[in-house]
Coordinates of C-alpha atoms in Angstrom, one line a residue:
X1 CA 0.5 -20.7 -8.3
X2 CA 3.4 -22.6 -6.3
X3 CA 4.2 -20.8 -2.8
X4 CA 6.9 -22.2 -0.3
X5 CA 8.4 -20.4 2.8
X6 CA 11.2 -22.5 4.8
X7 CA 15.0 -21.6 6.1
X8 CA 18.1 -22.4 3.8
X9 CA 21.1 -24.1 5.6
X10 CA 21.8 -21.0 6.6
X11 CA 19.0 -20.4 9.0
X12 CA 17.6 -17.6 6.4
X13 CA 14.1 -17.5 5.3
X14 CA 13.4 -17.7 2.0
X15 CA 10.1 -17.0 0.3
X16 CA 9.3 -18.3 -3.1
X17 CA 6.0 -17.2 -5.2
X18 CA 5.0 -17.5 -8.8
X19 CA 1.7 -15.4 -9.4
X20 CA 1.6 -11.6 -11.6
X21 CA -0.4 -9.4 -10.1
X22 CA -1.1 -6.8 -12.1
X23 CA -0.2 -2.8 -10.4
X24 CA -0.3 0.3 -11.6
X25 CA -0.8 4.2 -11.3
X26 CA -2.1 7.3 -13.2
X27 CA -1.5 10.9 -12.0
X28 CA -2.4 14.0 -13.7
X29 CA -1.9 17.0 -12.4
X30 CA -2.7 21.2 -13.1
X31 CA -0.9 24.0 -12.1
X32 CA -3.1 27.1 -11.4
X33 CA -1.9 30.6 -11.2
X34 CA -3.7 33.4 -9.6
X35 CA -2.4 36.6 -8.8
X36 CA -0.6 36.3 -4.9
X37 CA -1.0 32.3 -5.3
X38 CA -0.1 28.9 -6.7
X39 CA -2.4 25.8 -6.8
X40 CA -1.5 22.5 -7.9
X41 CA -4.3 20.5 -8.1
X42 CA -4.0 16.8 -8.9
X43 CA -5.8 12.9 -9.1
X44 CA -4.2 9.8 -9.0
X45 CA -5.6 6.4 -9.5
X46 CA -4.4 3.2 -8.6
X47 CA -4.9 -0.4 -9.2
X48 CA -4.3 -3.8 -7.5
X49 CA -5.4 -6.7 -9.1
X50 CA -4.1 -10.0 -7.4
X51 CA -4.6 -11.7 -10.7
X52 CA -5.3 -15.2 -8.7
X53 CA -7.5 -17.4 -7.6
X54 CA -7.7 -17.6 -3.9
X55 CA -8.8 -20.1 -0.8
X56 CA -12.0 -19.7 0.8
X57 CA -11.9 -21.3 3.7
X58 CA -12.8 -19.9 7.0
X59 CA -10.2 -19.5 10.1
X60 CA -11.1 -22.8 11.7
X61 CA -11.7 -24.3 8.3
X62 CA -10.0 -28.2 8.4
X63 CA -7.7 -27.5 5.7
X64 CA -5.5 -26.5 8.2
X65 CA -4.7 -29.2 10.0
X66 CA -1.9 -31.2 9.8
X67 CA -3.5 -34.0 7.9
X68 CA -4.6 -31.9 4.6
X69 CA -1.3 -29.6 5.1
X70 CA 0.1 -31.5 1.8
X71 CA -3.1 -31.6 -0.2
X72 CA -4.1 -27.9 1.0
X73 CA -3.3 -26.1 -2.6
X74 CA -4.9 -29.1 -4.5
X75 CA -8.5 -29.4 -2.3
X76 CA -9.1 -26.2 -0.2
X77 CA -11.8 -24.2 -2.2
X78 CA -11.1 -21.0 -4.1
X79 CA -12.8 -18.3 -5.8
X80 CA -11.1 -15.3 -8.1
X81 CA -9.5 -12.9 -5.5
X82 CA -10.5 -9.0 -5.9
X83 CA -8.8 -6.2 -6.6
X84 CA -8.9 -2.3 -5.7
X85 CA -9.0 0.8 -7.5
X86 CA -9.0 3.6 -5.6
X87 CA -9.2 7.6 -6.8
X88 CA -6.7 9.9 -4.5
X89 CA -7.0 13.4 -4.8
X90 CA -4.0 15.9 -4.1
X91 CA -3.7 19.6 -3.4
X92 CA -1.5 22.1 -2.6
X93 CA -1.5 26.0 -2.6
X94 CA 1.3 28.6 -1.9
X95 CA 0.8 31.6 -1.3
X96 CA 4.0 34.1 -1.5
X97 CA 3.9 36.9 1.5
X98 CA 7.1 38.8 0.5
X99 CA 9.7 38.6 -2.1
X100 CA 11.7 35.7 0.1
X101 CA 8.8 34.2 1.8
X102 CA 5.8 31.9 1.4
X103 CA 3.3 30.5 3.1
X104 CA 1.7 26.4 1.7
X105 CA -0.8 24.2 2.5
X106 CA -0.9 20.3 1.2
X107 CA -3.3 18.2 1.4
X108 CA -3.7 14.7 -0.3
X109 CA -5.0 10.9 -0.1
X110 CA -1.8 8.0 -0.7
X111 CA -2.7 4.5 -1.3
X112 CA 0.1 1.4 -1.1
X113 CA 0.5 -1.6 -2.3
X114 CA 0.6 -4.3 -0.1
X115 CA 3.8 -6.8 0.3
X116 CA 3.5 -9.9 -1.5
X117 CA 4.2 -11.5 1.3
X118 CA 0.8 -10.5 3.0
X119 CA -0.9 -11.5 0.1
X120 CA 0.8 -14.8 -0.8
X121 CA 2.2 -16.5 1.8
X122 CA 1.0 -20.0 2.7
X123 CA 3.6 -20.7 6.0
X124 CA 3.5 -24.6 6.4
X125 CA 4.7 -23.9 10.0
X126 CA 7.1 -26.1 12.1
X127 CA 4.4 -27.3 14.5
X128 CA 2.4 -29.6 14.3
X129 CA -0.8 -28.4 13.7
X130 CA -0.1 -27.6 10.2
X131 CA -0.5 -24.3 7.8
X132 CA 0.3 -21.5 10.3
X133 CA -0.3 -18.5 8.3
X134 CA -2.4 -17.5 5.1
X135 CA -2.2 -14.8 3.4
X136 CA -4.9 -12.6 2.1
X137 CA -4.7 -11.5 -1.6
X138 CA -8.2 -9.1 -1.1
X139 CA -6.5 -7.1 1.0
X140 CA -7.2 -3.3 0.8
X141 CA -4.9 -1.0 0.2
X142 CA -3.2 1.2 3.0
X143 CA -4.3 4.8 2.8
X144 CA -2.7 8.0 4.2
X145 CA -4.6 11.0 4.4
X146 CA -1.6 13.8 4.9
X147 CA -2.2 17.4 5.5
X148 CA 0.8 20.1 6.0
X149 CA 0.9 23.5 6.1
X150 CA 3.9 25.5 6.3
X151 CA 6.6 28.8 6.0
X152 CA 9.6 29.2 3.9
X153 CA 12.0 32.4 4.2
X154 CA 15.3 32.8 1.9
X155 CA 17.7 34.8 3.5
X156 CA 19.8 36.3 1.3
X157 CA 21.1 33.5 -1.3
X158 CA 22.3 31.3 0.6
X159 CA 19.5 29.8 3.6
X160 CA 15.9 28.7 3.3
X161 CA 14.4 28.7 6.9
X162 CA 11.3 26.4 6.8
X163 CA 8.9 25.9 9.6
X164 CA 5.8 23.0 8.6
X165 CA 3.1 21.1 10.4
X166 CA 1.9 18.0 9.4
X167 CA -0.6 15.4 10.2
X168 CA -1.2 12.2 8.9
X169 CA -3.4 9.4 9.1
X170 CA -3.3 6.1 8.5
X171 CA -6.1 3.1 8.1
X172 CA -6.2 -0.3 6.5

């Protein structure tokens, strides 16, 4: 693993990393007809495994000081980072009032990766006290819980009138 973060002559940051985490997703999904409504019912899973090993050291740990801010990747103590899987379950049902209209409710959970940077970056700071900034390669992944329920109307062929609610929220 090799991590840098400094400006170019330019004044732009630049960000270098060499690590593979390994991501990925599975979705399946039903559609379920009954008479006067629609249900789509669906899971997803998804998977972040940082793939690394990772420093151990606490916030006020002595590897960050200026004197071990050369030496930190080579001495700091580290243990095999963790990953997360997480099952996210999705549904949504329409229910058709007329000919032209419809009534739907969704409801599902969405997990996200986090950014590279937040799991990766070792920031060598300008100051003098030495690394500034460690990332965090356990890091959960965000989740949204998102409900929505709604209207739809076609007039004629050429307008769909839509009226929805939502609400979301959002933790990690």
């Amino acid at each position: 693993w090799h991590g840098y973060r400094g400006s170019d002559p330019t004044g732009n940051y630049t960000v270098d990393w060499e690590n593979t985490p390994i991501r990925w997703g599975a979705y399946l999904q039903d559609k379920i007809e009954f008479q006067g409504m629609v249900a789509n019912v669906g899971l997803r899973i998804d998977v972040n495994n940082p793939n690394t090993d990772w420093y151990t050291v606490d916030p006020y740990s002595v590897y960050f000081t200026k004197p071990f801010e050369n030496r930190f990747t080579a001495e700091a103590p580290t243990e095999p980072a963790e990953g997360n899987v997480h099952i996210a379950p999705r549904l949504g049902i329409s229910h058709p009032i007329t000919e032209n209209s419809k009534i739907y409710f969704n409801y599902g959970h969405f997990y996200s990766m986090p950014r590279a940077e937040d799991m990766y970056n070792i920031d060598y700071g300008t100051d003098p006290e030495g690394i500034s900034d460690l990332g965090n390669p356990n890091l959960k992944m965000p989740r949204t819980i998102a409900y929505e329920l709604g209207y739809e109307h076609e007039i004629g062929d050429l307008f769909l009138v839509s009226l929805a609610g939502y609400y979301k929220d959002v933790t990690d």
